[in-house]
């Protein structure tokens, strides 16, 4: 029995054993920490994760057909039928920290990473495969055209590594785009030292008008006294995370 990939779920099943093993090895071993795999599909990645992490592995899958397949073919793996974006993490992990990995559905990969960001104090490492274009955005540095909202918000709390590019022919069915494997490792930042809700609002406002200078995109938030500060002459893709924090504090104090 094979599971038919469902377009509405964004399923592209990884079929290359070598790539699957390489992805599984992106998570550290020997930590004793539990592992959550998102979207295991037919389990090509799951079986290598099981080899490396044993009973500490749990897989969550939204496709009932895939769940049945996994339970029949990988009976030692705890497979949960559910949606990671809505999953009650405490029900399965209590107060434990855990690592996240997956061959993520391309249509919701950004939502998955923002869910990880919400739980950042419990997820020290997150890795996996996503669309190459999204991976480049997440890993982009200031000054790059691809540097944007996801770059700043994720890099504020995680160190990002772009590990490898993956050709579309390793999937069944093959997607129309190339893929990439990234790893996010929690940095030492516990607090940004600013109003984080305002920080997010400023980052989103600036990049939603990325061709404008910060002065023009943020004008409704600024006082006349702030208008001449050099930082407001720049465009958002040139600002580092720490400069966005500095800017947030300038605005919140006015």
Short mmCIF file of C-alpha atoms in Angstrom, two decimals:
data_model
loop_
_atom_site.label_atom_id
_atom_site.label_comp_id
_atom_site.label_asym_id
_atom_site.label_seq_id
_atom_site.Cartn_x
_atom_site.Cartn_y
_atom_site.Cartn_z
CA UNK A 1 0.00 0.00 0.00
CA UNK A 2 1.21 3.47 -0.91
CA UNK A 3 -0.25 6.81 0.09
CA UNK A 4 -1.35 9.08 -2.71
CA UNK A 5 0.06 12.61 -2.34
CA UNK A 6 -2.71 15.15 -1.84
CA UNK A 7 -2.26 18.50 -3.53
CA UNK A 8 -4.51 20.37 -1.08
CA UNK A 9 -2.18 19.31 1.76
CA UNK A 10 0.92 20.37 -0.18
CA UNK A 11 2.28 16.82 -0.01
CA UNK A 12 5.47 15.89 -1.87
CA UNK A 13 6.84 12.68 -0.41
CA UNK A 14 10.61 12.47 -0.06
CA UNK A 15 11.83 9.38 -1.92
CA UNK A 16 15.63 9.66 -1.63
CA UNK A 17 17.07 7.63 1.26
CA UNK A 18 20.40 9.50 1.27
CA UNK A 19 18.70 12.89 1.55
CA UNK A 20 16.37 11.55 4.26
CA UNK A 21 19.30 10.34 6.35
CA UNK A 22 21.10 13.67 5.90
CA UNK A 23 18.04 15.57 7.14
CA UNK A 24 17.62 13.24 10.13
CA UNK A 25 21.24 13.89 11.09
CA UNK A 26 20.69 17.67 11.31
CA UNK A 27 19.34 17.26 14.84
CA UNK A 28 21.85 16.67 17.65
CA UNK A 29 21.83 13.24 19.27
CA UNK A 30 22.72 12.27 22.80
CA UNK A 31 20.74 15.12 24.35
CA UNK A 32 18.01 12.88 25.75
CA UNK A 33 15.53 15.41 24.36
CA UNK A 34 12.32 14.37 22.66
CA UNK A 35 11.74 14.97 18.95
CA UNK A 36 8.59 16.03 17.11
CA UNK A 37 8.41 15.29 13.39
CA UNK A 38 5.87 17.38 11.48
CA UNK A 39 4.21 15.82 8.43
CA UNK A 40 5.95 12.41 8.20
CA UNK A 41 3.95 11.29 5.14
CA UNK A 42 5.12 7.79 4.24
CA UNK A 43 7.90 7.82 6.81
CA UNK A 44 11.11 7.89 4.77
CA UNK A 45 12.55 10.50 7.17
CA UNK A 46 10.74 8.98 10.17
CA UNK A 47 12.58 5.66 10.04
CA UNK A 48 15.98 7.38 10.27
CA UNK A 49 14.75 9.61 13.09
CA UNK A 50 13.57 6.46 14.87
CA UNK A 51 17.04 4.93 14.49
CA UNK A 52 18.63 8.03 16.02
CA UNK A 53 16.09 8.95 18.70
CA UNK A 54 14.09 5.78 19.38
CA UNK A 55 11.11 6.14 21.69
CA UNK A 56 11.80 9.86 22.13
CA UNK A 57 10.33 10.43 18.63
CA UNK A 58 6.72 11.49 18.06
CA UNK A 59 5.27 12.23 14.61
CA UNK A 60 2.20 14.38 13.97
CA UNK A 61 0.33 13.93 10.69
CA UNK A 62 -2.84 15.62 9.46
CA UNK A 63 -3.54 13.07 6.69
CA UNK A 64 -5.51 10.06 7.98
CA UNK A 65 -4.31 7.82 5.14
CA UNK A 66 -0.68 8.57 6.02
CA UNK A 67 -1.37 7.91 9.69
CA UNK A 68 -2.76 4.45 8.88
CA UNK A 69 0.25 3.70 6.67
CA UNK A 70 2.74 4.77 9.33
CA UNK A 71 1.04 2.81 12.10
CA UNK A 72 1.17 -0.32 9.95
CA UNK A 73 4.72 0.09 8.69
CA UNK A 74 6.45 1.83 11.61
CA UNK A 75 4.61 0.41 14.64
CA UNK A 76 7.35 1.49 17.08
CA UNK A 77 6.77 5.19 16.31
CA UNK A 78 4.19 7.21 18.24
CA UNK A 79 2.10 8.70 15.41
CA UNK A 80 -0.48 11.33 16.34
CA UNK A 81 -3.33 12.23 14.00
CA UNK A 82 -3.51 16.01 14.18
CA UNK A 83 -2.45 19.42 12.89
CA UNK A 84 0.82 20.78 14.30
CA UNK A 85 -0.51 24.33 13.99
CA UNK A 86 -3.36 23.47 16.38
CA UNK A 87 -1.73 20.76 18.48
CA UNK A 88 -1.93 21.03 22.27
CA UNK A 89 1.78 20.60 22.90
CA UNK A 90 1.38 20.25 26.67
CA UNK A 91 -0.84 17.22 26.18
CA UNK A 92 2.05 15.32 24.60
CA UNK A 93 5.19 16.95 25.99
CA UNK A 94 4.10 18.35 29.33
CA UNK A 95 6.69 20.95 30.33
CA UNK A 96 9.54 19.22 28.47
CA UNK A 97 11.67 20.92 25.84
CA UNK A 98 11.76 19.20 22.45
CA UNK A 99 13.26 19.49 18.96
CA UNK A 100 11.23 19.88 15.76
CA UNK A 101 12.01 18.45 12.33
CA UNK A 102 10.20 17.64 9.11
CA UNK A 103 9.86 17.66 5.37
CA UNK A 104 7.43 20.51 5.80
CA UNK A 105 4.40 21.12 3.54
CA UNK A 106 5.39 24.11 1.43
CA UNK A 107 1.99 25.76 1.67
CA UNK A 108 2.23 26.20 5.46
CA UNK A 109 5.98 26.22 6.13
CA UNK A 110 6.05 29.87 7.26
CA UNK A 111 3.15 29.21 9.65
CA UNK A 112 5.06 26.24 11.08
CA UNK A 113 8.14 28.36 11.77
CA UNK A 114 6.10 31.09 13.41
CA UNK A 115 4.50 28.44 15.65
CA UNK A 116 8.01 27.32 16.56
CA UNK A 117 8.88 30.95 17.28
CA UNK A 118 5.94 31.20 19.69
CA UNK A 119 7.35 28.19 21.57
CA UNK A 120 10.99 29.28 21.25
CA UNK A 121 11.80 28.78 24.93
CA UNK A 122 10.87 25.09 24.58
CA UNK A 123 12.38 24.39 21.14
CA UNK A 124 16.18 24.74 21.13
CA UNK A 125 16.60 23.29 17.63
CA UNK A 126 14.33 23.13 14.59
CA UNK A 127 15.46 21.77 11.23
CA UNK A 128 14.04 20.36 8.04
CA UNK A 129 13.28 20.85 4.38
CA UNK A 130 11.29 23.68 2.85
CA UNK A 131 11.02 25.50 -0.45
CA UNK A 132 14.41 26.95 -1.43
CA UNK A 133 13.03 30.45 -1.82
CA UNK A 134 11.61 30.41 1.72
CA UNK A 135 14.85 29.00 3.12
CA UNK A 136 16.80 31.81 1.46
CA UNK A 137 14.48 34.39 3.00
CA UNK A 138 14.81 32.91 6.49
CA UNK A 139 18.61 32.74 6.27
CA UNK A 140 19.13 36.08 4.46
CA UNK A 141 21.42 38.69 5.97
CA UNK A 142 20.88 42.48 6.01
CA UNK A 143 21.51 44.00 2.60
CA UNK A 144 20.14 41.01 0.65
CA UNK A 145 17.06 41.38 -1.51
CA UNK A 146 15.52 38.34 0.18
CA UNK A 147 15.97 39.78 3.71
CA UNK A 148 12.55 40.51 5.14
CA UNK A 149 9.97 39.93 7.86
CA UNK A 150 10.70 36.23 8.42
CA UNK A 151 14.45 36.89 8.40
CA UNK A 152 14.26 39.49 11.17
CA UNK A 153 11.68 37.82 13.40
CA UNK A 154 13.28 34.37 13.31
CA UNK A 155 16.87 35.62 13.50
CA UNK A 156 15.98 37.65 16.58
CA UNK A 157 15.82 34.39 18.54
CA UNK A 158 17.48 31.73 16.37
CA UNK A 159 20.79 31.30 14.55
CA UNK A 160 19.93 30.14 11.03
CA UNK A 161 22.01 27.77 8.90
CA UNK A 162 21.27 27.08 5.24
CA UNK A 163 22.59 23.52 5.02
CA UNK A 164 21.96 22.28 1.49
CA UNK A 165 19.93 22.63 -1.68
CA UNK A 166 17.82 19.66 -2.76
CA UNK A 167 16.74 18.91 -6.34
CA UNK A 168 13.06 18.41 -7.10
CA UNK A 169 13.64 14.89 -8.50
CA UNK A 170 14.06 13.40 -4.99
CA UNK A 171 10.31 13.76 -4.37
CA UNK A 172 7.21 11.89 -5.45
CA UNK A 173 5.54 13.75 -7.04
CA UNK A 174 8.34 16.24 -7.81
CA UNK A 175 7.48 19.84 -6.91
CA UNK A 176 7.97 22.63 -9.44
CA UNK A 177 10.61 24.29 -7.27
CA UNK A 178 13.89 23.36 -5.63
CA UNK A 179 14.05 22.71 -1.91
CA UNK A 180 16.55 23.41 0.84
CA UNK A 181 17.40 22.13 4.30
CA UNK A 182 17.87 24.62 7.11
CA UNK A 183 18.60 24.42 10.82
CA UNK A 184 17.54 26.95 13.43
CA UNK A 185 19.38 26.88 16.76
CA UNK A 186 18.17 28.95 19.68
CA UNK A 187 20.51 31.83 20.45
CA UNK A 188 21.06 33.33 23.88
CA UNK A 189 18.45 36.09 23.56
CA UNK A 190 15.78 35.74 26.24
CA UNK A 191 14.32 39.20 25.74
CA UNK A 192 14.84 41.72 22.96
CA UNK A 193 14.91 44.57 25.46
CA UNK A 194 12.03 46.38 23.79
CA UNK A 195 8.27 46.24 23.40
CA UNK A 196 8.14 43.02 21.34
CA UNK A 197 4.62 43.61 20.03
CA UNK A 198 5.72 47.03 18.75
CA UNK A 199 8.91 45.48 17.35
CA UNK A 200 6.85 43.02 15.28
CA UNK A 201 4.52 45.80 14.14
CA UNK A 202 7.45 47.98 13.03
CA UNK A 203 9.18 45.13 11.17
CA UNK A 204 5.99 44.19 9.33
CA UNK A 205 5.09 47.82 8.52
CA UNK A 206 8.58 48.57 7.20
CA UNK A 207 8.90 45.51 4.97
CA UNK A 208 5.37 45.81 3.65
CA UNK A 209 6.60 49.07 2.12
CA UNK A 210 10.18 47.95 1.58
CA UNK A 211 10.91 50.38 -1.27
CA UNK A 212 10.33 53.31 1.05
CA UNK A 213 12.74 54.69 3.60
CA UNK A 214 11.97 53.99 7.23
CA UNK A 215 10.93 57.64 7.61
CA UNK A 216 8.20 57.30 5.01
CA UNK A 217 6.92 53.86 5.97
CA UNK A 218 6.83 54.64 9.71
CA UNK A 219 5.79 58.31 9.46
CA UNK A 220 2.54 57.89 11.47
CA UNK A 221 4.61 56.56 14.42
CA UNK A 222 7.26 59.29 14.37
CA UNK A 223 7.54 62.70 15.99
CA UNK A 224 9.08 65.68 14.22
CA UNK A 225 12.10 65.48 16.51
CA UNK A 226 12.81 61.91 15.32
CA UNK A 227 12.60 62.66 11.61
CA UNK A 228 16.25 63.70 11.23
CA UNK A 229 17.79 60.61 12.81
CA UNK A 230 20.03 58.84 10.27
CA UNK A 231 18.39 55.46 10.81
CA UNK A 232 15.16 56.75 9.25
CA UNK A 233 16.96 57.57 5.99
CA UNK A 234 17.56 53.87 5.38
CA UNK A 235 15.45 51.15 3.84
CA UNK A 236 14.36 48.19 5.99
CA UNK A 237 16.54 45.56 4.28
CA UNK A 238 19.68 47.37 5.53
CA UNK A 239 18.77 47.19 9.24
CA UNK A 240 20.04 44.45 11.55
CA UNK A 241 17.87 42.90 14.25
CA UNK A 242 19.60 45.03 16.89
CA UNK A 243 18.92 48.18 14.86
CA UNK A 244 15.23 47.28 14.66
CA UNK A 245 15.31 46.90 18.45
CA UNK A 246 16.99 50.31 18.78
CA UNK A 247 14.41 51.87 16.48
CA UNK A 248 11.57 50.25 18.46
CA UNK A 249 12.88 51.77 21.69
CA UNK A 250 13.18 55.21 20.05
CA UNK A 251 9.55 55.06 18.96
CA UNK A 252 8.20 53.63 22.22
CA UNK A 253 9.90 56.36 24.26
CA UNK A 254 8.53 59.27 22.26
#
